Amino acid sequence: MNPAPERRQDTDPPIAQLISHPFDHKIPIVRNDNGSQLLIGDIAQHVLRRARVQIMLRRQPRHGHTTRRIAQLLGGEVGVESEPGQGSTFWLTVRLGRGKVGSAVAGHQTEQMAEAVLMRDFHGTRILLVEDDPINQEVTLILLRKAGLEPDLAENGRKAVQLAALHDYPLILMDVQMPQMDGLQATRAIRAMPGRSDTPILGTTANAFDEHRRECLTAGMSDFIAKPVAPAVLYSTVLQWLKRVECTTQ
């Protein structure tokens, strides 16, 4: 029987040392090929749980593509190191800013409260999600369904315009940058439809520049949700606008 491959020692600084530094750091996440569990710091676990994404590093191309996209969304990268007779180590990094425990707990409580109200008051509400990226689609659909909402999915602006013409959605989540027809064009087209002038259209964008946001407002969007989407922000913003719609229809 061949001896089990020797487990590599972690040479990276401990999490406590990393978060004591005033700048952002990349937190390493490692999986050895000897069947051991994913080695991951507590802070990184919290971030990935909140994103509702389970990351397992495998050799199949489709898993590798998904893992790489997630790492890139979190400001990191992926890779593999192999040594003959020693095995392989698959790794990824995520970039995390310095935070405070109190703010993290408060954000989690806000997420739970908004999710509970959505489940109680708007369970089964049909909304429209417009998103072209498969990973963002999957994550956002999971979050919306977890809160009891029933999202329809449009993969681009043209499909969004078609669905908005067929259904009077109480709320639309609109990605800004998409092929074929982007979110700005789709929003203008929806606003031109009879009965759609006041429909809440929430832009989802990673572009935080004021000029970009002004373009979104000028196109007719109602509000913004930054990417990558944080569950607490998603739930609270969606809840806020659904309540507005409810008040105007009573």
PDB file of C-alpha atoms in Angstrom:
ATOM      1  CA  MET A   1       0.000   0.000   0.000  1.00  0.00           C
ATOM      2  CA  ASN A   2       1.390   3.373  -0.985  1.00  0.00           C
ATOM      3  CA  PRO A   3       1.628   5.892   1.830  1.00  0.00           C
ATOM      4  CA  ALA A   4      -0.843   8.761   1.730  1.00  0.00           C
ATOM      5  CA  PRO A   5       0.517  11.939   0.185  1.00  0.00           C
ATOM      6  CA  GLU A   6       2.053  14.247   2.691  1.00  0.00           C
ATOM      7  CA  ARG A   7      -0.223  17.144   3.648  1.00  0.00           C
ATOM      8  CA  ARG A   8       1.209  20.515   2.728  1.00  0.00           C
ATOM      9  CA  GLN A   9       1.803  22.999   5.466  1.00  0.00           C
ATOM     10  CA  ASP A  10      -0.011  26.301   5.160  1.00  0.00           C
ATOM     11  CA  THR A  11       2.627  28.994   4.737  1.00  0.00           C
ATOM     12  CA  ASP A  12       0.201  31.912   4.378  1.00  0.00           C
ATOM     13  CA  PRO A  13      -0.310  34.406   7.230  1.00  0.00           C
ATOM     14  CA  PRO A  14      -3.140  33.551   9.642  1.00  0.00           C
ATOM     15  CA  ILE A  15      -6.498  35.257   9.154  1.00  0.00           C
ATOM     16  CA  ALA A  16      -6.086  37.334  12.321  1.00  0.00           C
ATOM     17  CA  GLN A  17      -2.805  38.735  10.986  1.00  0.00           C
ATOM     18  CA  LEU A  18      -4.341  39.537   7.607  1.00  0.00           C
ATOM     19  CA  ILE A  19      -7.330  41.462   8.922  1.00  0.00           C
ATOM     20  CA  SER A  20      -5.140  43.517  11.266  1.00  0.00           C
ATOM     21  CA  HIS A  21      -3.606  45.177   8.213  1.00  0.00           C
ATOM     22  CA  PRO A  22      -5.391  48.365   7.072  1.00  0.00           C
ATOM     23  CA  PHE A  23      -5.541  47.294   3.415  1.00  0.00           C
ATOM     24  CA  ASP A  24      -7.467  44.617   1.520  1.00  0.00           C
ATOM     25  CA  HIS A  25      -5.962  41.141   1.289  1.00  0.00           C
ATOM     26  CA  LYS A  26      -6.476  38.036  -0.753  1.00  0.00           C
ATOM     27  CA  ILE A  27      -7.550  35.144   1.474  1.00  0.00           C
ATOM     28  CA  PRO A  28      -6.328  31.715   0.275  1.00  0.00           C
ATOM     29  CA  ILE A  29      -8.742  28.773  -0.009  1.00  0.00           C
ATOM     30  CA  VAL A  30      -7.086  25.391  -0.581  1.00  0.00           C
ATOM     31  CA  ARG A  31      -8.230  21.862  -1.415  1.00  0.00           C
ATOM     32  CA  ASN A  32      -5.782  18.940  -1.512  1.00  0.00           C
ATOM     33  CA  ASP A  33      -6.380  15.949  -3.766  1.00  0.00           C
ATOM     34  CA  ASN A  34      -6.155  13.419  -0.906  1.00  0.00           C
ATOM     35  CA  GLY A  35      -9.858  13.747  -0.100  1.00  0.00           C
ATOM     36  CA  SER A  36      -9.459  16.247   2.702  1.00  0.00           C
ATOM     37  CA  GLN A  37     -12.113  18.866   3.299  1.00  0.00           C
ATOM     38  CA  LEU A  38     -11.882  22.353   1.849  1.00  0.00           C
ATOM     39  CA  LEU A  39      -9.547  24.403   4.053  1.00  0.00           C
ATOM     40  CA  ILE A  40     -11.067  27.829   4.380  1.00  0.00           C
ATOM     41  CA  GLY A  41     -10.835  30.692   6.849  1.00  0.00           C
ATOM     42  CA  ASP A  42     -13.849  31.702   8.925  1.00  0.00           C
ATOM     43  CA  ILE A  43     -14.128  35.078   7.190  1.00  0.00           C
ATOM     44  CA  ALA A  44     -14.069  33.544   3.723  1.00  0.00           C
ATOM     45  CA  GLN A  45     -16.674  30.985   4.822  1.00  0.00           C
ATOM     46  CA  HIS A  46     -18.974  33.816   5.893  1.00  0.00           C
ATOM     47  CA  VAL A  47     -18.626  35.635   2.567  1.00  0.00           C
ATOM     48  CA  LEU A  48     -19.228  32.520   0.488  1.00  0.00           C
ATOM     49  CA  ARG A  49     -22.211  31.423   2.588  1.00  0.00           C
ATOM     50  CA  ARG A  50     -23.806  34.821   2.134  1.00  0.00           C
ATOM     51  CA  ALA A  51     -23.303  34.525  -1.600  1.00  0.00           C
ATOM     52  CA  ARG A  52     -25.120  31.157  -1.403  1.00  0.00           C
ATOM     53  CA  VAL A  53     -22.437  29.596  -3.596  1.00  0.00           C
ATOM     54  CA  GLN A  54     -20.811  26.252  -2.824  1.00  0.00           C
ATOM     55  CA  ILE A  55     -17.334  26.122  -4.313  1.00  0.00           C
ATOM     56  CA  MET A  56     -15.644  22.778  -4.903  1.00  0.00           C
ATOM     57  CA  LEU A  57     -12.484  22.620  -6.977  1.00  0.00           C
ATOM     58  CA  ARG A  58     -12.731  19.733  -9.433  1.00  0.00           C
ATOM     59  CA  ARG A  59     -10.939  18.764 -12.617  1.00  0.00           C
ATOM     60  CA  GLN A  60     -13.985  18.845 -14.916  1.00  0.00           C
ATOM     61  CA  PRO A  61     -13.867  21.887 -17.238  1.00  0.00           C
ATOM     62  CA  ARG A  62     -17.353  23.155 -16.394  1.00  0.00           C
ATOM     63  CA  HIS A  63     -16.583  23.175 -12.652  1.00  0.00           C
ATOM     64  CA  GLY A  64     -13.274  24.902 -13.349  1.00  0.00           C
ATOM     65  CA  HIS A  65     -15.018  27.608 -15.365  1.00  0.00           C
ATOM     66  CA  THR A  66     -17.594  28.177 -12.615  1.00  0.00           C
ATOM     67  CA  THR A  67     -14.923  28.343  -9.919  1.00  0.00           C
ATOM     68  CA  ARG A  68     -12.819  30.783 -11.959  1.00  0.00           C
ATOM     69  CA  ARG A  69     -15.821  33.077 -12.557  1.00  0.00           C
ATOM     70  CA  ILE A  70     -16.698  33.104  -8.842  1.00  0.00           C
ATOM     71  CA  ALA A  71     -13.110  33.862  -7.873  1.00  0.00           C
ATOM     72  CA  GLN A  72     -12.954  36.700 -10.406  1.00  0.00           C
ATOM     73  CA  LEU A  73     -16.213  38.158  -9.092  1.00  0.00           C
ATOM     74  CA  LEU A  74     -14.635  38.200  -5.626  1.00  0.00           C
ATOM     75  CA  GLY A  75     -11.461  39.845  -6.913  1.00  0.00           C
ATOM     76  CA  GLY A  76      -9.278  36.734  -6.854  1.00  0.00           C
ATOM     77  CA  GLU A  77      -7.928  33.973  -9.067  1.00  0.00           C
ATOM     78  CA  VAL A  78      -7.564  30.184  -9.226  1.00  0.00           C
ATOM     79  CA  GLY A  79      -4.690  27.782  -9.860  1.00  0.00           C
ATOM     80  CA  VAL A  80      -3.186  24.374  -9.239  1.00  0.00           C
ATOM     81  CA  GLU A  81       0.224  23.170  -8.033  1.00  0.00           C
ATOM     82  CA  SER A  82       1.371  19.583  -8.617  1.00  0.00           C
ATOM     83  CA  GLU A  83       4.437  17.605  -7.537  1.00  0.00           C
ATOM     84  CA  PRO A  84       5.216  14.043  -8.681  1.00  0.00           C
ATOM     85  CA  GLY A  85       4.538  11.624  -5.864  1.00  0.00           C
ATOM     86  CA  GLN A  86       3.139  14.360  -3.628  1.00  0.00           C
ATOM     87  CA  GLY A  87      -0.223  15.080  -5.233  1.00  0.00           C
ATOM     88  CA  SER A  88      -1.878  18.315  -6.284  1.00  0.00           C
ATOM     89  CA  THR A  89      -3.169  21.362  -4.483  1.00  0.00           C
ATOM     90  CA  PHE A  90      -6.045  23.307  -6.029  1.00  0.00           C
ATOM     91  CA  TRP A  91      -6.389  26.861  -4.748  1.00  0.00           C
ATOM     92  CA  LEU A  92      -8.342  30.053  -5.182  1.00  0.00           C
ATOM     93  CA  THR A  93      -8.133  33.476  -3.586  1.00  0.00           C
ATOM     94  CA  VAL A  94     -10.828  36.023  -2.766  1.00  0.00           C
ATOM     95  CA  ARG A  95     -10.266  39.687  -1.986  1.00  0.00           C
ATOM     96  CA  LEU A  96     -11.868  40.832   1.259  1.00  0.00           C
ATOM     97  CA  GLY A  97     -11.917  44.304   2.730  1.00  0.00           C
ATOM     98  CA  ARG A  98     -11.318  44.980   6.387  1.00  0.00           C
ATOM     99  CA  GLY A  99     -14.645  44.867   8.215  1.00  0.00           C
ATOM    100  CA  LYS A 100     -16.197  45.011  11.641  1.00  0.00           C
ATOM    101  CA  VAL A 101     -17.938  42.173  13.412  1.00  0.00           C
ATOM    102  CA  GLY A 102     -20.767  44.443  14.504  1.00  0.00           C
ATOM    103  CA  SER A 103     -21.552  45.603  10.988  1.00  0.00           C
ATOM    104  CA  ALA A 104     -21.490  42.012   9.702  1.00  0.00           C
ATOM    105  CA  VAL A 105     -23.954  40.914  12.392  1.00  0.00           C
ATOM    106  CA  ALA A 106     -26.203  43.902  11.698  1.00  0.00           C
ATOM    107  CA  GLY A 107     -26.162  43.137   7.979  1.00  0.00           C
ATOM    108  CA  HIS A 108     -27.089  39.514   8.646  1.00  0.00           C
ATOM    109  CA  GLN A 109     -29.974  40.613  10.870  1.00  0.00           C
ATOM    110  CA  THR A 110     -31.186  43.046   8.203  1.00  0.00           C
ATOM    111  CA  GLU A 111     -31.060  40.253   5.640  1.00  0.00           C
ATOM    112  CA  GLN A 112     -33.082  37.907   7.851  1.00  0.00           C
ATOM    113  CA  MET A 113     -35.692  40.541   8.704  1.00  0.00           C
ATOM    114  CA  ALA A 114     -36.219  41.669   5.089  1.00  0.00           C
ATOM    115  CA  GLU A 115     -36.317  38.060   3.890  1.00  0.00           C
ATOM    116  CA  ALA A 116     -38.934  37.197   6.528  1.00  0.00           C
ATOM    117  CA  VAL A 117     -41.149  40.162   5.554  1.00  0.00           C
ATOM    118  CA  LEU A 118     -40.894  39.279   1.868  1.00  0.00           C
ATOM    119  CA  MET A 119     -41.855  35.694   2.673  1.00  0.00           C
ATOM    120  CA  ARG A 120     -44.788  36.832   4.808  1.00  0.00           C
ATOM    121  CA  ASP A 121     -46.204  39.720   2.747  1.00  0.00           C
ATOM    122  CA  PHE A 122     -45.103  39.014  -0.824  1.00  0.00           C
ATOM    123  CA  HIS A 123     -44.888  35.238  -1.046  1.00  0.00           C
ATOM    124  CA  GLY A 124     -45.577  34.109  -4.604  1.00  0.00           C
ATOM    125  CA  THR A 125     -45.101  37.580  -6.106  1.00  0.00           C
ATOM    126  CA  ARG A 126     -43.999  37.287  -9.707  1.00  0.00           C
ATOM    127  CA  ILE A 127     -41.110  39.581 -10.675  1.00  0.00           C
ATOM    128  CA  LEU A 128     -38.713  39.765 -13.627  1.00  0.00           C
ATOM    129  CA  LEU A 129     -34.956  39.174 -13.414  1.00  0.00           C
ATOM    130  CA  VAL A 130     -32.974  40.372 -16.444  1.00  0.00           C
ATOM    131  CA  GLU A 131     -29.431  38.963 -16.346  1.00  0.00           C
ATOM    132  CA  ASP A 132     -27.137  37.473 -19.000  1.00  0.00           C
ATOM    133  CA  ASP A 133     -24.368  35.981 -16.830  1.00  0.00           C
ATOM    134  CA  PRO A 134     -25.099  32.337 -15.835  1.00  0.00           C
ATOM    135  CA  ILE A 135     -23.433  32.616 -12.426  1.00  0.00           C
ATOM    136  CA  ASN A 136     -25.264  35.830 -11.540  1.00  0.00           C
ATOM    137  CA  GLN A 137     -28.486  34.245 -12.785  1.00  0.00           C
ATOM    138  CA  GLU A 138     -28.073  31.233 -10.532  1.00  0.00           C
ATOM    139  CA  VAL A 139     -27.124  33.189  -7.421  1.00  0.00           C
ATOM    140  CA  THR A 140     -29.872  35.808  -7.779  1.00  0.00           C
ATOM    141  CA  LEU A 141     -32.579  33.270  -8.606  1.00  0.00           C
ATOM    142  CA  ILE A 142     -31.668  31.258  -5.505  1.00  0.00           C
ATOM    143  CA  LEU A 143     -31.858  34.352  -3.296  1.00  0.00           C
ATOM    144  CA  LEU A 144     -35.182  35.525  -4.724  1.00  0.00           C
ATOM    145  CA  ARG A 145     -36.817  32.111  -4.445  1.00  0.00           C
ATOM    146  CA  LYS A 146     -35.506  31.714  -0.914  1.00  0.00           C
ATOM    147  CA  ALA A 147     -37.517  34.832   0.012  1.00  0.00           C
ATOM    148  CA  GLY A 148     -40.680  33.335  -1.476  1.00  0.00           C
ATOM    149  CA  LEU A 149     -40.676  35.340  -4.724  1.00  0.00           C
ATOM    150  CA  GLU A 150     -41.309  33.809  -8.151  1.00  0.00           C
ATOM    151  CA  PRO A 151     -38.846  35.338 -10.622  1.00  0.00           C
ATOM    152  CA  ASP A 152     -39.116  34.997 -14.393  1.00  0.00           C
ATOM    153  CA  LEU A 153     -35.752  35.121 -16.171  1.00  0.00           C
ATOM    154  CA  ALA A 154     -34.792  37.108 -19.262  1.00  0.00           C
ATOM    155  CA  GLU A 155     -31.279  36.467 -20.596  1.00  0.00           C
ATOM    156  CA  ASN A 156     -31.053  39.789 -22.458  1.00  0.00           C
ATOM    157  CA  GLY A 157     -32.818  43.105 -23.001  1.00  0.00           C
ATOM    158  CA  ARG A 158     -34.881  41.937 -25.974  1.00  0.00           C
ATOM    159  CA  LYS A 159     -36.373  39.069 -23.981  1.00  0.00           C
ATOM    160  CA  ALA A 160     -37.033  41.467 -21.092  1.00  0.00           C
ATOM    161  CA  VAL A 161     -39.019  43.800 -23.337  1.00  0.00           C
ATOM    162  CA  GLN A 162     -41.054  40.864 -24.667  1.00  0.00           C
ATOM    163  CA  LEU A 163     -41.895  39.585 -21.177  1.00  0.00           C
ATOM    164  CA  ALA A 164     -42.673  43.075 -19.848  1.00  0.00           C
ATOM    165  CA  ALA A 165     -45.154  43.537 -22.682  1.00  0.00           C
ATOM    166  CA  LEU A 166     -46.930  40.295 -21.739  1.00  0.00           C
ATOM    167  CA  HIS A 167     -46.913  40.654 -17.926  1.00  0.00           C
ATOM    168  CA  ASP A 168     -47.447  43.631 -15.653  1.00  0.00           C
ATOM    169  CA  TYR A 169     -44.591  42.870 -13.244  1.00  0.00           C
ATOM    170  CA  PRO A 170     -44.631  44.771  -9.929  1.00  0.00           C
ATOM    171  CA  LEU A 171     -40.806  44.931 -10.070  1.00  0.00           C
ATOM    172  CA  ILE A 172     -37.989  44.344 -12.575  1.00  0.00           C
ATOM    173  CA  LEU A 173     -34.324  43.673 -11.743  1.00  0.00           C
ATOM    174  CA  MET A 174     -32.400  44.886 -14.786  1.00  0.00           C
ATOM    175  CA  ASP A 175     -28.747  44.141 -15.553  1.00  0.00           C
ATOM    176  CA  VAL A 176     -27.211  47.183 -17.223  1.00  0.00           C
ATOM    177  CA  GLN A 177     -24.565  45.598 -19.469  1.00  0.00           C
ATOM    178  CA  MET A 178     -25.945  42.871 -21.745  1.00  0.00           C
ATOM    179  CA  PRO A 179     -25.547  41.749 -25.371  1.00  0.00           C
ATOM    180  CA  GLN A 180     -28.143  42.360 -28.104  1.00  0.00           C
ATOM    181  CA  MET A 181     -29.990  45.019 -26.092  1.00  0.00           C
ATOM    182  CA  ASP A 182     -28.485  46.476 -22.920  1.00  0.00           C
ATOM    183  CA  GLY A 183     -30.373  47.436 -19.772  1.00  0.00           C
ATOM    184  CA  LEU A 184     -30.625  51.114 -20.684  1.00  0.00           C
ATOM    185  CA  GLN A 185     -32.232  50.377 -24.046  1.00  0.00           C
ATOM    186  CA  ALA A 186     -34.560  47.807 -22.511  1.00  0.00           C
ATOM    187  CA  THR A 187     -35.624  50.231 -19.780  1.00  0.00           C
ATOM    188  CA  ARG A 188     -36.458  52.949 -22.322  1.00  0.00           C
ATOM    189  CA  ALA A 189     -38.501  50.463 -24.349  1.00  0.00           C
ATOM    190  CA  ILE A 190     -40.427  49.280 -21.285  1.00  0.00           C
ATOM    191  CA  ARG A 191     -41.099  52.836 -20.117  1.00  0.00           C
ATOM    192  CA  ALA A 192     -42.638  53.601 -23.518  1.00  0.00           C
ATOM    193  CA  MET A 193     -45.232  50.845 -23.054  1.00  0.00           C
ATOM    194  CA  PRO A 194     -48.734  51.729 -21.830  1.00  0.00           C
ATOM    195  CA  GLY A 195     -49.034  51.151 -18.074  1.00  0.00           C
ATOM    196  CA  ARG A 196     -45.293  50.679 -17.493  1.00  0.00           C
ATOM    197  CA  SER A 197     -44.254  54.257 -16.703  1.00  0.00           C
ATOM    198  CA  ASP A 198     -44.209  53.647 -12.936  1.00  0.00           C
ATOM    199  CA  THR A 199     -42.987  50.033 -12.812  1.00  0.00           C
ATOM    200  CA  PRO A 200     -39.968  49.866 -10.461  1.00  0.00           C
ATOM    201  CA  ILE A 201     -36.917  48.960 -12.546  1.00  0.00           C
ATOM    202  CA  LEU A 202     -33.863  48.360 -10.370  1.00  0.00           C
ATOM    203  CA  GLY A 203     -30.566  48.442 -12.191  1.00  0.00           C
ATOM    204  CA  THR A 204     -27.922  45.900 -11.182  1.00  0.00           C
ATOM    205  CA  THR A 205     -24.437  47.104 -12.007  1.00  0.00           C
ATOM    206  CA  ALA A 206     -20.835  46.869 -10.854  1.00  0.00           C
ATOM    207  CA  ASN A 207     -20.144  50.370 -12.191  1.00  0.00           C
ATOM    208  CA  ALA A 208     -20.266  52.781  -9.253  1.00  0.00           C
ATOM    209  CA  PHE A 209     -19.403  55.979 -11.149  1.00  0.00           C
ATOM    210  CA  ASP A 210     -21.902  58.802 -10.698  1.00  0.00           C
ATOM    211  CA  GLU A 211     -22.018  59.466 -14.435  1.00  0.00           C
ATOM    212  CA  HIS A 212     -23.043  55.865 -15.106  1.00  0.00           C
ATOM    213  CA  ARG A 213     -25.756  56.037 -12.478  1.00  0.00           C
ATOM    214  CA  ARG A 214     -27.083  59.283 -13.933  1.00  0.00           C
ATOM    215  CA  GLU A 215     -27.348  57.545 -17.310  1.00  0.00           C
ATOM    216  CA  CYS A 216     -29.403  54.792 -15.668  1.00  0.00           C
ATOM    217  CA  LEU A 217     -31.758  57.301 -14.035  1.00  0.00           C
ATOM    218  CA  THR A 218     -32.113  59.227 -17.273  1.00  0.00           C
ATOM    219  CA  ALA A 219     -33.039  55.993 -19.056  1.00  0.00           C
ATOM    220  CA  GLY A 220     -35.860  55.518 -16.549  1.00  0.00           C
ATOM    221  CA  MET A 221     -34.455  53.188 -13.895  1.00  0.00           C
ATOM    222  CA  SER A 222     -35.806  53.653 -10.379  1.00  0.00           C
ATOM    223  CA  ASP A 223     -32.892  52.519  -8.207  1.00  0.00           C
ATOM    224  CA  PHE A 224     -29.637  50.546  -8.150  1.00  0.00           C
ATOM    225  CA  ILE A 225     -28.273  47.368  -6.588  1.00  0.00           C
ATOM    226  CA  ALA A 226     -24.498  46.975  -6.705  1.00  0.00           C
ATOM    227  CA  LYS A 227     -22.796  43.819  -7.976  1.00  0.00           C
ATOM    228  CA  PRO A 228     -21.818  41.387  -6.646  1.00  0.00           C
ATOM    229  CA  VAL A 229     -25.269  41.319  -5.093  1.00  0.00           C
ATOM    230  CA  ALA A 230     -25.333  41.257  -1.283  1.00  0.00           C
ATOM    231  CA  PRO A 231     -28.395  39.398   0.048  1.00  0.00           C
ATOM    232  CA  ALA A 232     -29.203  42.054   2.681  1.00  0.00           C
ATOM    233  CA  VAL A 233     -29.141  44.848   0.085  1.00  0.00           C
ATOM    234  CA  LEU A 234     -31.123  42.813  -2.432  1.00  0.00           C
ATOM    235  CA  TYR A 235     -33.853  41.906   0.049  1.00  0.00           C
ATOM    236  CA  SER A 236     -34.180  45.345   1.619  1.00  0.00           C
ATOM    237  CA  THR A 237     -34.267  47.155  -1.738  1.00  0.00           C
ATOM    238  CA  VAL A 238     -36.768  44.764  -3.301  1.00  0.00           C
ATOM    239  CA  LEU A 239     -38.926  44.971  -0.174  1.00  0.00           C
ATOM    240  CA  GLN A 240     -38.846  48.771  -0.210  1.00  0.00           C
ATOM    241  CA  TRP A 241     -40.088  48.981  -3.802  1.00  0.00           C
ATOM    242  CA  LEU A 242     -42.686  46.233  -3.487  1.00  0.00           C
ATOM    243  CA  LYS A 243     -44.135  48.102  -0.515  1.00  0.00           C
ATOM    244  CA  ARG A 244     -44.322  51.266  -2.615  1.00  0.00           C
ATOM    245  CA  VAL A 245     -46.174  49.420  -5.326  1.00  0.00           C
ATOM    246  CA  GLU A 246     -48.553  47.939  -2.760  1.00  0.00           C
ATOM    247  CA  CYS A 247     -49.328  51.399  -1.347  1.00  0.00           C
ATOM    248  CA  THR A 248     -50.083  52.893  -4.761  1.00  0.00           C
ATOM    249  CA  THR A 249     -52.430  50.052  -5.738  1.00  0.00           C
ATOM    250  CA  GLN A 250     -54.517  50.099  -2.563  1.00  0.00           C
TER     251      GLN A 250
END
